[in-house]
Coordinates of N, CA and C in Angstrom, one line a residue:
X203 N 4.6 -3.5 74.0 CA 5.7 -2.7 73.6 C 6.2 -3.0 72.2
X204 N 6.4 -1.9 71.3 CA 6.7 -2.2 69.9 C 8.1 -2.8 69.8
X205 N 8.3 -3.6 68.8 CA 9.6 -4.2 68.5 C 10.7 -3.2 68.2
X206 N 11.8 -3.1 69.0 CA 12.8 -2.1 68.7 C 13.6 -2.4 67.5
X207 N 13.5 -3.7 67.0 CA 14.3 -4.1 65.8 C 13.3 -4.5 64.7
X208 N 12.8 -3.5 64.0 CA 11.8 -3.8 62.9 C 12.4 -4.8 61.9
X209 N 11.5 -5.6 61.4 CA 12.0 -6.6 60.4 C 12.4 -5.9 59.1
X210 N 13.5 -6.2 58.5 CA 13.9 -5.6 57.2 C 13.5 -6.6 56.2
X211 N 12.9 -6.1 55.1 CA 12.5 -7.1 54.1 C 13.7 -7.4 53.2
X212 N 13.9 -8.6 52.9 CA 15.0 -9.1 52.1 C 14.4 -9.5 50.7
X213 N 15.1 -9.1 49.7 CA 14.7 -9.4 48.3 C 15.7 -10.3 47.8
X214 N 15.3 -11.4 47.1 CA 16.3 -12.3 46.5 C 16.9 -11.7 45.3
X215 N 18.0 -12.2 44.8 CA 18.7 -11.7 43.7 C 17.8 -11.8 42.4
X216 N 17.0 -12.9 42.3 CA 16.1 -13.1 41.2 C 15.0 -12.1 41.2
X217 N 14.4 -11.8 42.4 CA 13.4 -10.8 42.5 C 13.9 -9.4 42.1
X218 N 15.1 -9.1 42.7 CA 15.7 -7.8 42.4 C 16.0 -7.6 40.9
X219 N 16.5 -8.7 40.3 CA 16.8 -8.7 38.9 C 15.6 -8.4 38.1
X220 N 14.5 -9.0 38.4 CA 13.2 -8.8 37.7 C 12.7 -7.4 37.9
X221 N 12.8 -6.9 39.1 CA 12.4 -5.5 39.4 C 13.3 -4.5 38.6
X222 N 14.6 -4.8 38.5 CA 15.5 -3.9 37.8 C 15.2 -3.9 36.3
X223 N 14.9 -5.1 35.8 CA 14.5 -5.2 34.3 C 13.3 -4.3 34.0
X224 N 12.3 -4.4 34.9 CA 11.1 -3.5 34.7 C 11.5 -2.0 34.8
X225 N 12.3 -1.7 35.8 CA 12.8 -0.4 36.1 C 13.5 0.2 34.8
X226 N 14.4 -0.6 34.2 CA 15.2 -0.2 33.1 C 14.3 -0.2 31.8
X227 N 13.4 -1.1 31.7 CA 12.5 -1.2 30.5 C 11.6 0.0 30.4
X228 N 11.2 0.5 31.6 CA 10.2 1.6 31.6 C 10.8 2.9 31.1
X229 N 12.1 3.2 31.4 CA 12.8 4.4 31.0 C 14.3 4.1 30.9
X230 N 15.0 4.8 30.1 CA 16.5 4.7 30.0 C 17.0 5.0 31.4
X231 N 18.0 4.3 31.9 CA 18.6 4.5 33.2 C 20.1 4.5 33.0
X232 N 20.8 5.2 33.9 CA 22.3 5.1 33.9 C 22.7 4.1 35.0
X233 N 23.9 3.7 35.0 CA 24.4 2.7 35.9 C 24.2 3.2 37.4
X234 N 24.5 4.4 37.6 CA 24.4 5.0 38.9 C 23.0 4.9 39.5
X235 N 22.0 5.2 38.7 CA 20.6 5.1 39.2 C 20.2 3.7 39.6
X236 N 20.7 2.7 38.8 CA 20.4 1.3 39.1 C 21.1 0.9 40.4
X237 N 22.3 1.3 40.5 CA 23.1 0.9 41.7 C 22.5 1.5 43.0
X238 N 22.1 2.8 42.9 CA 21.4 3.4 44.0 C 20.1 2.7 44.4
X239 N 19.3 2.4 43.4 CA 18.1 1.7 43.6 C 18.3 0.3 44.3
X240 N 19.3 -0.4 43.9 CA 19.7 -1.7 44.5 C 20.2 -1.5 45.9
X241 N 21.0 -0.5 46.1 CA 21.4 -0.2 47.5 C 20.2 0.1 48.4
X242 N 19.2 0.8 47.9 CA 18.0 1.1 48.6 C 17.2 -0.2 48.9
X243 N 17.4 -1.3 48.1 CA 16.8 -2.6 48.4 C 17.6 -3.4 49.3
X244 N 18.7 -2.8 49.9 CA 19.6 -3.6 50.8 C 20.3 -4.7 50.2
X245 N 20.7 -4.6 48.9 CA 21.4 -5.6 48.2 C 22.9 -5.5 48.6
X246 N 23.6 -6.6 48.7 CA 25.0 -6.6 49.0 C 25.8 -6.3 47.7
X247 N 27.0 -5.8 47.8 CA 27.8 -5.4 46.6 C 27.9 -6.5 45.5
X248 N 28.2 -7.7 46.0 CA 28.3 -8.8 45.0 C 27.0 -9.0 44.2
X249 N 25.9 -8.9 44.9 CA 24.6 -9.0 44.2 C 24.4 -7.9 43.2
X250 N 24.7 -6.7 43.6 CA 24.6 -5.5 42.8 C 25.4 -5.7 41.5
X251 N 26.7 -6.1 41.7 CA 27.5 -6.4 40.5 C 26.9 -7.4 39.6
X252 N 26.4 -8.5 40.1 CA 25.8 -9.5 39.3 C 24.6 -9.0 38.6
X253 N 23.7 -8.3 39.2 CA 22.5 -7.8 38.6 C 22.8 -6.7 37.5
X254 N 23.8 -5.8 37.8 CA 24.1 -4.8 36.8 C 24.8 -5.5 35.6
X255 N 25.6 -6.5 35.8 CA 26.2 -7.3 34.7 C 25.1 -7.9 33.9
X256 N 24.1 -8.5 34.5 CA 23.0 -9.1 33.8 C 22.3 -8.1 32.9
X257 N 22.0 -6.9 33.5 CA 21.2 -5.9 32.8 C 22.0 -5.3 31.6
X258 N 23.3 -5.3 31.7 CA 24.1 -4.8 30.6 C 24.1 -5.9 29.5
X259 N 24.4 -7.1 29.9 CA 24.4 -8.2 29.0 C 23.1 -8.4 28.2
X260 N 22.0 -8.2 28.9 CA 20.7 -8.3 28.3 C 20.2 -7.0 27.6
X261 N 21.1 -6.0 27.6 CA 20.8 -4.7 26.9 C 19.7 -3.9 27.6
X262 N 19.4 -4.2 28.9 CA 18.5 -3.3 29.6 C 19.2 -2.0 30.0
X263 N 20.5 -2.1 30.1 CA 21.3 -1.0 30.6 C 22.3 -0.7 29.6
X264 N 22.3 0.5 29.1 CA 23.3 0.9 28.1 C 23.6 2.4 28.3
X265 N 24.8 2.6 28.7 CA 25.2 4.0 29.1 C 25.2 5.0 27.9
X266 N 25.6 4.5 26.7 CA 25.6 5.4 25.6 C 24.2 5.7 25.2
X267 N 23.3 4.7 25.2 CA 21.9 4.9 24.8 C 21.3 5.9 25.8
X268 N 21.6 5.7 27.1 CA 21.1 6.6 28.1 C 21.5 8.1 27.8
X269 N 22.8 8.2 27.6 CA 23.4 9.6 27.4 C 22.7 10.3 26.2
X270 N 22.5 9.5 25.1 CA 21.9 10.1 23.9 C 20.5 10.5 24.2
X271 N 19.8 9.6 24.8 CA 18.4 9.9 25.1 C 18.2 11.1 26.1
X272 N 19.1 11.1 27.1 CA 19.1 12.2 28.1 C 19.3 13.5 27.4
X273 N 20.4 13.6 26.5 CA 20.7 14.8 25.8 C 19.6 15.3 24.9
X274 N 19.0 14.4 24.1 CA 17.9 14.8 23.3 C 16.7 15.3 24.1
X275 N 16.4 14.6 25.1 CA 15.2 14.9 26.0 C 15.4 16.3 26.6
X276 N 16.5 16.5 27.3 CA 16.7 17.8 28.0 C 16.8 18.9 27.0
X277 N 17.3 18.7 25.8 CA 17.4 19.8 24.9 C 16.0 20.1 24.3
X278 N 15.3 19.0 23.8 CA 14.0 19.2 23.1 C 12.9 19.6 24.1
X279 N 12.9 19.1 25.3 CA 11.8 19.4 26.2 C 12.1 20.5 27.1
X280 N 13.3 20.5 27.8 CA 13.6 21.5 28.8 C 14.4 22.7 28.2
X281 N 14.8 22.6 26.9 CA 15.5 23.6 26.3 C 16.8 24.0 27.0
X282 N 17.5 22.9 27.5 CA 18.8 23.1 28.1 C 19.9 23.3 27.0
X283 N 20.9 24.1 27.4 CA 22.1 24.2 26.5 C 23.1 23.1 26.8
X284 N 24.1 23.0 26.0 CA 25.1 21.9 26.0 C 25.8 21.9 27.4
X285 N 26.2 23.1 27.9 CA 26.9 23.1 29.2 C 26.1 22.4 30.3
X286 N 24.8 22.7 30.4 CA 24.0 22.1 31.5 C 23.9 20.6 31.3
X287 N 23.7 20.2 30.0 CA 23.6 18.7 29.7 C 24.9 18.0 30.1
X288 N 26.0 18.6 29.7 CA 27.3 18.0 30.0 C 27.5 17.9 31.6
X289 N 27.1 18.9 32.3 CA 27.3 18.9 33.7 C 26.4 17.8 34.4
X290 N 25.2 17.7 33.9 CA 24.3 16.7 34.5 C 24.8 15.3 34.1
X291 N 25.3 15.1 32.9 CA 25.8 13.7 32.6 C 27.0 13.4 33.4
X292 N 27.9 14.4 33.6 CA 29.1 14.1 34.4 C 28.7 13.8 35.8
X293 N 27.7 14.5 36.3 CA 27.1 14.2 37.7 C 26.7 12.7 37.8
X294 N 26.2 12.2 36.7 CA 25.7 10.8 36.6 C 26.8 9.8 36.3
X295 N 28.0 10.3 36.3 CA 29.2 9.5 36.1 C 29.3 8.9 34.7
X296 N 28.8 9.6 33.7 CA 28.8 9.1 32.3 C 30.2 9.4 31.7
X297 N 30.8 8.5 31.0 CA 32.1 8.7 30.4 C 32.2 9.9 29.4
X298 N 33.4 10.5 29.3 CA 33.6 11.6 28.3 C 33.2 11.1 26.9
X299 N 33.6 9.9 26.6 CA 33.2 9.4 25.2 C 31.7 9.4 25.0
X300 N 31.0 8.9 25.9 CA 29.5 8.9 25.8 C 28.9 10.3 25.8
X301 N 29.5 11.2 26.6 CA 29.0 12.5 26.6 C 29.2 13.2 25.2
X302 N 30.3 13.0 24.7 CA 30.6 13.5 23.3 C 29.7 13.0 22.3
X303 N 29.4 11.7 22.4 CA 28.5 11.1 21.4 C 27.1 11.5 21.6
X304 N 26.7 11.8 22.9 CA 25.4 12.3 23.2 C 25.2 13.7 22.6
X305 N 26.2 14.6 22.7 CA 26.0 15.9 22.2 C 25.9 16.0 20.6
X306 N 26.3 14.9 20.0 CA 26.1 14.8 18.5 C 24.7 14.7 18.1
X307 N 23.8 14.3 19.1 CA 22.4 14.1 18.9 C 21.7 15.5 18.7
X308 N 22.4 16.6 19.1 CA 21.8 17.9 19.0 C 22.2 18.6 17.7
X309 N 21.3 18.8 16.8 CA 21.6 19.5 15.5 C 21.9 21.0 15.8
X310 N 23.0 21.4 15.1 CA 23.5 22.8 15.4 C 22.5 23.8 14.9
X311 N 21.8 23.6 13.9 CA 20.8 24.6 13.4 C 19.6 24.7 14.4
X312 N 19.1 23.5 14.9 CA 18.1 23.5 15.9 C 18.5 24.2 17.2
X313 N 19.8 24.0 17.5 CA 20.4 24.5 18.7 C 20.3 26.0 18.7
X314 N 20.7 26.6 17.6 CA 20.7 28.1 17.5 C 19.3 28.6 17.4
X315 N 18.4 27.9 16.7 CA 17.0 28.3 16.6 C 16.4 28.3 18.0
X316 N 16.7 27.3 18.8 CA 16.1 27.2 20.1 C 16.6 28.3 21.0
X317 N 17.9 28.6 20.9 CA 18.4 29.7 21.7 C 17.7 31.0 21.4
X318 N 17.5 31.2 20.1 CA 16.8 32.5 19.7 C 15.4 32.5 20.2
X319 N 14.7 31.4 20.1 CA 13.3 31.3 20.5 C 13.2 31.5 22.0
X320 N 14.1 30.9 22.8 CA 14.1 31.0 24.2 C 14.4 32.4 24.7
X321 N 15.4 33.0 24.0 CA 15.8 34.4 24.4 C 14.7 35.4 24.1
X322 N 14.1 35.2 23.0 CA 13.0 36.1 22.6 C 11.8 36.0 23.6
X323 N 11.5 34.8 23.9 CA 10.4 34.5 24.9 C 10.7 35.1 26.2
X324 N 11.9 34.9 26.7 CA 12.3 35.4 28.0 C 12.3 36.9 28.1
X325 N 12.9 37.5 27.0 CA 13.0 39.0 26.9 C 11.6 39.6 27.0
X326 N 10.6 39.0 26.4 CA 9.2 39.5 26.4 C 8.7 39.5 27.9
X327 N 9.2 38.6 28.7 CA 8.7 38.4 30.1 C 9.4 39.4 31.0
X328 N 10.5 39.9 30.6 CA 11.3 40.8 31.5 C 10.7 42.2 31.5
X329 N 10.3 42.7 32.6 CA 9.6 44.0 32.7 C 10.5 45.1 33.0
X330 N 11.8 44.8 33.3 CA 12.8 45.8 33.7 C 13.0 46.9 32.6
X331 N 13.1 48.1 33.0 CA 13.2 49.2 32.0 C 14.7 49.6 31.7
X332 N 15.5 49.4 32.8 CA 16.9 49.7 32.7 C 17.6 48.7 31.7
X333 N 18.2 49.2 30.7 CA 18.8 48.3 29.6 C 19.8 47.4 30.2
X334 N 20.7 47.9 31.0 CA 21.8 47.0 31.6 C 21.2 45.9 32.4
X335 N 20.2 46.2 33.2 CA 19.5 45.2 34.1 C 18.8 44.2 33.2
X336 N 18.2 44.7 32.1 CA 17.5 43.8 31.2 C 18.5 42.8 30.6
X337 N 19.6 43.3 30.2 CA 20.6 42.4 29.6 C 21.1 41.4 30.6
X338 N 21.4 41.8 31.8 CA 21.8 40.9 32.9 C 20.8 39.9 33.1
X339 N 19.6 40.2 33.3 CA 18.5 39.2 33.6 C 18.4 38.2 32.5
X340 N 18.5 38.6 31.2 CA 18.4 37.7 30.1 C 19.6 36.8 30.1
X341 N 20.8 37.4 30.2 CA 22.0 36.6 30.2 C 22.0 35.6 31.4
X342 N 21.7 36.0 32.6 CA 21.7 35.1 33.7 C 20.7 33.9 33.5
X343 N 19.6 34.2 32.9 CA 18.6 33.1 32.6 C 19.2 32.1 31.6
X344 N 19.7 32.6 30.5 CA 20.3 31.7 29.5 C 21.5 30.9 30.0
X345 N 22.4 31.6 30.8 CA 23.5 30.9 31.4 C 23.1 29.8 32.4
X346 N 22.1 30.1 33.1 CA 21.6 29.1 34.1 C 21.1 27.9 33.4
X347 N 20.5 28.1 32.2 CA 20.0 26.9 31.5 C 21.1 26.2 30.7
X348 N 22.3 26.7 30.9 CA 23.5 25.9 30.3 C 23.9 26.3 28.9
X349 N 23.5 27.5 28.4 CA 23.9 27.9 27.1 C 25.3 28.5 27.2
X350 N 26.1 28.3 26.2 CA 27.5 28.7 26.2 C 27.6 30.3 26.2
X351 N 28.5 30.8 27.0 CA 28.6 32.2 27.3 C 28.8 33.1 26.0
X352 N 29.6 32.6 25.1 CA 29.8 33.4 23.9 C 28.5 33.5 23.1
X353 N 27.7 32.5 23.0 CA 26.4 32.5 22.3 C 25.4 33.4 23.1
X354 N 25.4 33.3 24.4 CA 24.5 34.1 25.2 C 24.8 35.6 25.0
X355 N 26.0 36.0 25.1 CA 26.4 37.4 25.1 C 26.1 38.0 23.6
X356 N 26.4 37.2 22.6 CA 26.1 37.6 21.2 C 24.5 37.8 21.1
X357 N 23.8 36.9 21.6 CA 22.3 36.9 21.5 C 21.8 38.1 22.3
X358 N 22.3 38.3 23.5 CA 21.8 39.4 24.4 C 22.1 40.8 23.7
X359 N 23.3 40.9 23.1 CA 23.6 42.2 22.4 C 22.8 42.4 21.2
X360 N 22.4 41.3 20.5 CA 21.6 41.3 19.3 C 20.2 41.8 19.6
X361 N 19.6 41.2 20.7 CA 18.2 41.5 21.1 C 18.0 42.8 21.9
X362 N 18.9 43.1 22.8 CA 18.6 44.3 23.6 C 19.4 45.5 23.1

């Protein structure tokens, strides 16, 4: 008969700290991700606090650095607008100060060029013949990606 109480593996604070150092060194992480990972390792709250404190002290974990890296990456690679980036950073419980500093990483000229490029590319893909429906599809796409509504509507009216 199988054991009804499977053995839970316990990780020492030292082992967990080492794992988290590697986890944070591999890629920028926010505090929330690290805490979730530690909870998944069945760590008690006191151990989590101790490990997170160590990671901050040793500069493995830096919320401002994470926010800046996140904003740059999502803008440059995924072509997200500021609204989507802000929403995602808030979801990760990043402070307003760090969000503001992260948005400064996005150059205004590049921002508008990217919007133009994205809108042009998407418009070429829309097969709709009805002008109003074309405008709506383009606007919905850009708004979903987090671009500000005033920029989106100006761009849609300019292109269609």
